[in-house]
Tab-separated table of C-alpha atoms in Angstrom:
chain	number	residue	atom	x	y	z
A	1	MET	CA	3.896	13.807	16.145
A	2	LYS	CA	2.169	15.495	13.224
A	3	LEU	CA	0.794	13.328	10.433
A	4	HIS	CA	0.842	14.941	7.009
A	5	TYR	CA	-1.541	13.782	4.283
A	6	ILE	CA	-0.027	14.435	0.862
A	7	ASP	CA	-1.643	13.819	-2.521
A	8	GLY	CA	0.652	11.394	-4.306
A	9	HIS	CA	0.480	10.460	-7.960
A	10	ILE	CA	-2.287	7.886	-7.468
A	11	GLN	CA	-2.374	7.392	-3.686
A	12	THR	CA	-2.347	9.263	-0.395
A	13	ILE	CA	1.147	9.705	1.062
A	14	LEU	CA	1.448	9.708	4.848
A	15	LEU	CA	4.446	11.403	6.419
A	16	ALA	CA	4.821	11.422	10.200
A	17	GLU	CA	6.810	14.419	11.437
A	18	TYR	CA	8.816	14.350	14.661
A	19	PRO	CA	11.165	17.040	16.006
A	20	ASP	CA	14.276	15.087	15.018
A	21	LYS	CA	13.177	12.749	12.203
A	22	LEU	CA	10.529	11.805	9.654
A	23	LEU	CA	8.686	8.537	9.040
A	24	LEU	CA	7.182	7.652	5.665
A	25	LEU	CA	4.334	5.185	6.119
A	26	ASP	CA	4.657	3.682	2.648
A	27	GLY	CA	7.035	3.593	-0.306
A	28	CYS	CA	5.022	5.763	-2.749
A	29	CYS	CA	5.371	5.799	-6.534
A	30	ARG	CA	8.699	6.451	-8.187
A	31	SER	CA	7.130	9.589	-9.652
A	32	ASP	CA	6.474	10.950	-6.134
A	33	VAL	CA	10.148	11.425	-5.214
A	34	ALA	CA	10.565	15.000	-6.494
A	35	MET	CA	7.269	16.141	-4.975
A	36	LEU	CA	8.105	14.540	-1.624
A	37	LYS	CA	11.509	16.230	-1.585
A	38	LEU	CA	9.856	19.579	-2.291
A	39	PHE	CA	7.343	19.057	0.522
A	40	ILE	CA	10.018	18.191	3.090
A	41	THR	CA	12.555	20.845	2.127
A	42	GLN	CA	10.159	23.705	1.318
A	43	ASN	CA	6.904	23.139	3.224
A	44	LEU	CA	8.512	21.661	6.332
A	45	GLN	CA	11.800	23.573	5.941
A	46	ARG	CA	13.798	20.470	6.830
A	47	PRO	CA	16.684	18.655	5.168
A	48	PHE	CA	15.678	15.708	3.004
A	49	SER	CA	18.046	13.568	5.074
A	50	ASP	CA	15.654	13.904	8.056
A	51	LEU	CA	13.724	11.060	6.437
A	52	ALA	CA	14.753	8.226	8.752
A	53	LEU	CA	12.506	5.282	7.905
A	54	ILE	CA	10.227	4.092	5.115
A	55	VAL	CA	7.798	1.260	5.743
A	56	VAL	CA	6.920	-0.602	2.553
A	57	THR	CA	3.537	-2.199	3.243
A	58	HIS	CA	3.703	-4.345	0.101
A	59	MET	CA	5.475	-4.378	-3.250
A	60	HIS	CA	2.969	-2.757	-5.604
A	61	PRO	CA	4.106	0.295	-7.636
A	62	ASP	CA	2.324	2.892	-5.476
A	63	HIS	CA	3.637	1.403	-2.224
A	64	ALA	CA	7.223	0.412	-3.050
A	65	GLY	CA	8.039	2.405	-6.175
A	66	ALA	CA	10.101	5.160	-4.545
A	67	ALA	CA	11.675	3.194	-1.687
A	68	ASN	CA	15.009	2.216	-3.236
A	69	LYS	CA	15.510	5.667	-4.765
A	70	LEU	CA	14.667	7.478	-1.519
A	71	ARG	CA	17.094	5.293	0.429
A	72	LYS	CA	19.842	6.044	-2.087
A	73	ILE	CA	19.218	9.806	-1.895
A	74	THR	CA	18.578	10.282	1.841
A	75	GLY	CA	20.318	7.336	3.503
A	76	CYS	CA	17.074	6.326	5.227
A	77	LYS	CA	16.269	2.750	6.253
A	78	ILE	CA	13.543	0.533	4.784
A	79	ALA	CA	11.283	-1.771	6.781
A	80	THR	CA	9.052	-4.500	5.367
A	81	ALA	CA	7.135	-7.512	6.642
A	82	ASN	CA	9.238	-10.435	7.795
A	83	VAL	CA	8.392	-12.691	4.861
A	84	SER	CA	11.091	-14.689	3.096
A	85	GLY	CA	11.888	-14.247	-0.572
A	86	GLN	CA	10.819	-11.581	-3.030
A	87	TRP	CA	7.185	-10.978	-3.969
A	88	TYR	CA	8.118	-10.679	-7.632
A	89	SER	CA	10.245	-13.806	-8.033
A	90	GLY	CA	10.879	-15.937	-11.101
A	91	LEU	CA	9.488	-15.432	-14.581
A	92	GLU	CA	5.895	-15.313	-13.378
A	93	GLY	CA	6.847	-12.672	-10.821
A	94	ARG	CA	8.547	-10.505	-13.428
A	95	LEU	CA	5.465	-10.706	-15.644
A	96	MET	CA	3.265	-9.782	-12.692
A	97	HIS	CA	5.567	-6.826	-11.944
A	98	LEU	CA	5.090	-5.515	-15.482
A	99	THR	CA	1.335	-6.070	-15.234
A	100	ASP	CA	1.159	-4.140	-11.957
A	101	ILE	CA	3.045	-1.208	-13.480
A	102	LEU	CA	0.632	-1.163	-16.424
A	103	LEU	CA	-2.296	-1.293	-13.999
A	104	ALA	CA	-0.865	1.683	-12.085
A	105	LYS	CA	-0.537	3.601	-15.361
A	106	TRP	CA	-4.160	2.777	-16.167
A	107	VAL	CA	-5.273	4.062	-12.754
A	108	ALA	CA	-3.314	7.295	-13.299
A	109	LYS	CA	-4.966	7.762	-16.681
A	110	ARG	CA	-8.437	7.232	-15.200
A	111	MET	CA	-7.611	9.794	-12.521
A	112	LYS	CA	-6.472	12.166	-15.299
A	113	LYS	CA	-3.011	12.389	-13.798
A	114	PRO	CA	0.039	13.282	-15.921
A	115	HIS	CA	1.937	10.512	-17.673
A	116	LEU	CA	4.963	9.926	-15.430
A	117	ASN	CA	7.504	7.155	-14.964
A	118	PHE	CA	6.281	4.264	-12.783
A	119	TRP	CA	9.234	1.960	-13.397
A	120	TYR	CA	10.949	0.598	-10.271
A	121	SER	CA	12.967	-2.465	-9.331
A	122	SER	CA	10.990	-5.616	-8.622
A	123	GLN	CA	13.525	-6.526	-5.936
A	124	LEU	CA	13.748	-4.909	-2.503
A	125	ASN	CA	16.189	-5.745	0.279
A	126	ALA	CA	14.938	-4.296	3.550
A	127	ASP	CA	17.068	-3.034	6.422
A	128	TYR	CA	14.456	-4.249	8.903
A	129	LYS	CA	11.963	-7.115	8.671
A	130	LEU	CA	9.012	-6.672	10.991
A	131	ASN	CA	6.960	-9.343	12.708
A	132	ASP	CA	3.300	-8.957	13.616
A	133	GLY	CA	3.002	-6.696	16.669
A	134	GLU	CA	6.558	-5.358	16.438
A	135	ASN	CA	7.305	-1.678	17.050
A	136	LEU	CA	8.813	0.311	14.205
A	137	PRO	CA	12.562	0.862	14.720
A	138	GLY	CA	13.036	4.348	16.156
A	139	PHE	CA	9.279	5.009	16.180
A	140	THR	CA	7.995	2.934	19.073
A	141	GLU	CA	4.510	4.465	19.177
A	142	TRP	CA	3.853	2.738	15.847
A	143	VAL	CA	3.204	-1.020	15.662
A	144	ALA	CA	3.351	-3.195	12.547
A	145	LEU	CA	0.375	-5.480	11.965
A	146	ALA	CA	0.473	-8.404	9.550
A	147	THR	CA	-2.647	-7.963	7.402
A	148	GLN	CA	-2.014	-10.317	4.518
A	149	GLY	CA	-4.408	-11.294	1.772
A	150	HIS	CA	-3.909	-8.685	-0.935
A	151	THR	CA	-0.391	-10.161	-1.166
A	152	ASP	CA	1.651	-12.454	1.079
A	153	ARG	CA	3.398	-9.622	2.947
A	154	ASP	CA	0.920	-6.815	3.616
A	155	LEU	CA	1.448	-4.609	6.644
A	156	SER	CA	-0.843	-2.169	8.419
A	157	LEU	CA	0.556	0.415	10.832
A	158	HIS	CA	-1.139	1.107	14.169
A	159	HIS	CA	-0.453	4.443	15.864
A	160	LEU	CA	-1.018	3.585	19.515
A	161	PRO	CA	-1.571	7.065	21.055
A	162	SER	CA	-4.327	7.990	18.584
A	163	ASN	CA	-5.564	4.438	17.902
A	164	LYS	CA	-5.496	5.153	14.179
A	165	VAL	CA	-4.476	2.441	11.717
A	166	TYR	CA	-3.015	2.915	8.263
A	167	VAL	CA	-4.287	-0.144	6.376
A	168	ALA	CA	-2.695	0.580	2.973
A	169	ASP	CA	-4.688	-1.456	0.391
A	170	LEU	CA	-6.568	-3.724	2.796
A	171	ILE	CA	-9.674	-1.660	2.029
A	172	VAL	CA	-10.294	0.554	-0.998
A	173	LYS	CA	-12.811	3.385	-1.274
A	174	VAL	CA	-14.478	3.723	-4.684
A	175	LYS	CA	-17.412	6.083	-5.275
A	176	ASN	CA	-17.948	6.413	-1.517
A	177	LYS	CA	-18.173	2.643	-1.100
A	178	TYR	CA	-15.695	0.379	0.678
A	179	ILE	CA	-14.590	-2.668	-1.275
A	180	PRO	CA	-11.820	-5.276	-1.121
A	181	PRO	CA	-8.751	-4.566	-3.260
A	182	PHE	CA	-7.693	-6.316	-6.437
A	183	PRO	CA	-5.926	-8.680	-6.487
A	184	ILE	CA	-6.557	-10.888	-3.465
A	185	PHE	CA	-4.151	-13.817	-3.564
A	186	TYR	CA	-5.041	-15.249	-0.155
A	187	PRO	CA	-8.776	-14.923	0.593
A	188	ASN	CA	-8.649	-16.692	3.972
A	189	ARG	CA	-5.819	-14.457	5.157
A	190	TYR	CA	-7.709	-11.442	3.842
A	191	ARG	CA	-10.772	-12.240	5.938
A	192	ALA	CA	-8.578	-12.837	8.985
A	193	SER	CA	-6.935	-9.448	8.410
A	194	LEU	CA	-10.303	-7.696	8.284
A	195	HIS	CA	-11.283	-9.381	11.538
A	196	LYS	CA	-7.980	-8.258	13.089
A	197	ILE	CA	-8.757	-4.609	12.292
A	198	ILE	CA	-12.358	-4.962	13.493
A	199	THR	CA	-11.139	-6.416	16.802
A	200	LEU	CA	-8.811	-3.434	17.336
A	201	LYS	CA	-11.779	-1.043	17.256
A	202	PRO	CA	-9.655	1.792	15.855
A	203	GLN	CA	-10.627	5.436	16.236
A	204	SER	CA	-10.276	5.673	12.463
A	205	ILE	CA	-8.511	3.909	9.635
A	206	ILE	CA	-6.440	5.472	6.894
A	207	LEU	CA	-6.643	4.153	3.348
A	208	ALA	CA	-4.010	4.560	0.672
A	209	HIS	CA	-6.922	5.138	-1.697
A	210	GLY	CA	-9.580	7.028	0.212
A	211	GLY	CA	-7.860	8.872	3.073
A	212	GLU	CA	-8.893	8.797	6.737
A	213	VAL	CA	-12.308	7.247	7.325
A	214	CYS	CA	-14.467	5.787	10.087
A	215	LEU	CA	-16.142	2.521	9.162
A	216	THR	CA	-19.342	1.356	10.805
A	217	GLU	CA	-20.115	-2.221	11.785
A	218	HIS	CA	-22.340	-2.348	8.693
A	219	ASP	CA	-19.393	-1.263	6.507
A	220	TYR	CA	-17.197	-4.032	7.896
A	221	GLN	CA	-19.905	-6.657	7.485
A	222	HIS	CA	-20.455	-5.519	3.901
A	223	LEU	CA	-16.712	-5.878	3.245
A	224	LEU	CA	-16.739	-9.392	4.662
A	225	GLN	CA	-19.667	-10.256	2.396
A	226	LEU	CA	-17.778	-8.920	-0.629
A	227	ALA	CA	-14.534	-10.671	0.309
A	228	PRO	CA	-13.855	-13.503	-2.160
A	229	THR	CA	-13.672	-17.128	-1.100
A	230	ILE	CA	-11.270	-18.029	-3.913
A	231	PRO	CA	-8.244	-16.026	-5.091
A	232	LYS	CA	-8.912	-13.056	-7.378
A	233	THR	CA	-5.714	-12.590	-9.356
A	234	HIS	CA	-4.525	-11.263	-12.703
A	235	TRP	CA	-4.211	-14.729	-14.243
A	236	ARG	CA	-7.593	-15.918	-13.002
A	237	ALA	CA	-9.185	-12.765	-14.400
A	238	VAL	CA	-7.607	-13.388	-17.817
A	239	LYS	CA	-8.640	-17.058	-17.795
A	240	GLY	CA	-12.179	-16.053	-16.875
A	241	ARG	CA	-12.365	-13.708	-19.850
A	242	LEU	CA	-10.970	-16.336	-22.215
A	243	LYS	CA	-13.470	-18.951	-21.023
A	244	SER	CA	-16.438	-16.664	-21.593
A	245	PRO	CA	-17.416	-16.460	-25.292
A	246	ARG	CA	-19.925	-13.737	-24.458
A	247	SER	CA	-17.224	-11.477	-23.056
A	248	LEU	CA	-15.113	-11.958	-26.173
A	249	ILE	CA	-18.074	-11.184	-28.430
A	250	SER	CA	-19.074	-8.107	-26.412
A	251	ASN	CA	-15.506	-6.817	-26.535
A	252	LYS	CA	-15.620	-6.917	-30.342
A	253	ARG	CA	-18.789	-4.861	-30.557
């Protein structure tokens, strides 16, 4: 197995190459489809249809945005966490979907990336639903780990032979510092997920935003200290701003 690290629109894309098939460790941005096709067909000199499985670790635009389109083009299968329902459900879910797309656009702008289309369906019907500790279909050296907290269905992917773990957005690297992601809907689950990774004692972890890194015990303890004890969500952030007259005044200056 060879693991390719590809610069996506706003995140690192991880593509595991095997002699007879390819595994995409997350669902990318919609805007990554053309670049991913070019990498597989030109750099790897393989047919695009060799893409056999995409694991969608959660439903945010840079992790699920290309999944439906890639399945339609290549015929690949999609695997997600075994959680019932859709993450973006109901009116509130649709509003959150739009907010997350706008947030992704803002991130791209801050990274000085080109203005590309982030739009993707808020609904995803997986071919496989994975339980905690279950091997990936057709890729048995990879194990799915339930690492919820950021959302209700986050997955990390543990490569057993190398003892490396792709943790998606469980941890974010900003200015060479490791911090919890935003949002965190389930703070207790988030802390439990951090402890799960710590207990594994991985050789290294791979971040969607920060690449492959080796965290020290001090790094993990710092993350646990930063981890919120109450949910940090879009709506709570807005309410906090509205309740603070100072923030409103400062914004007008």
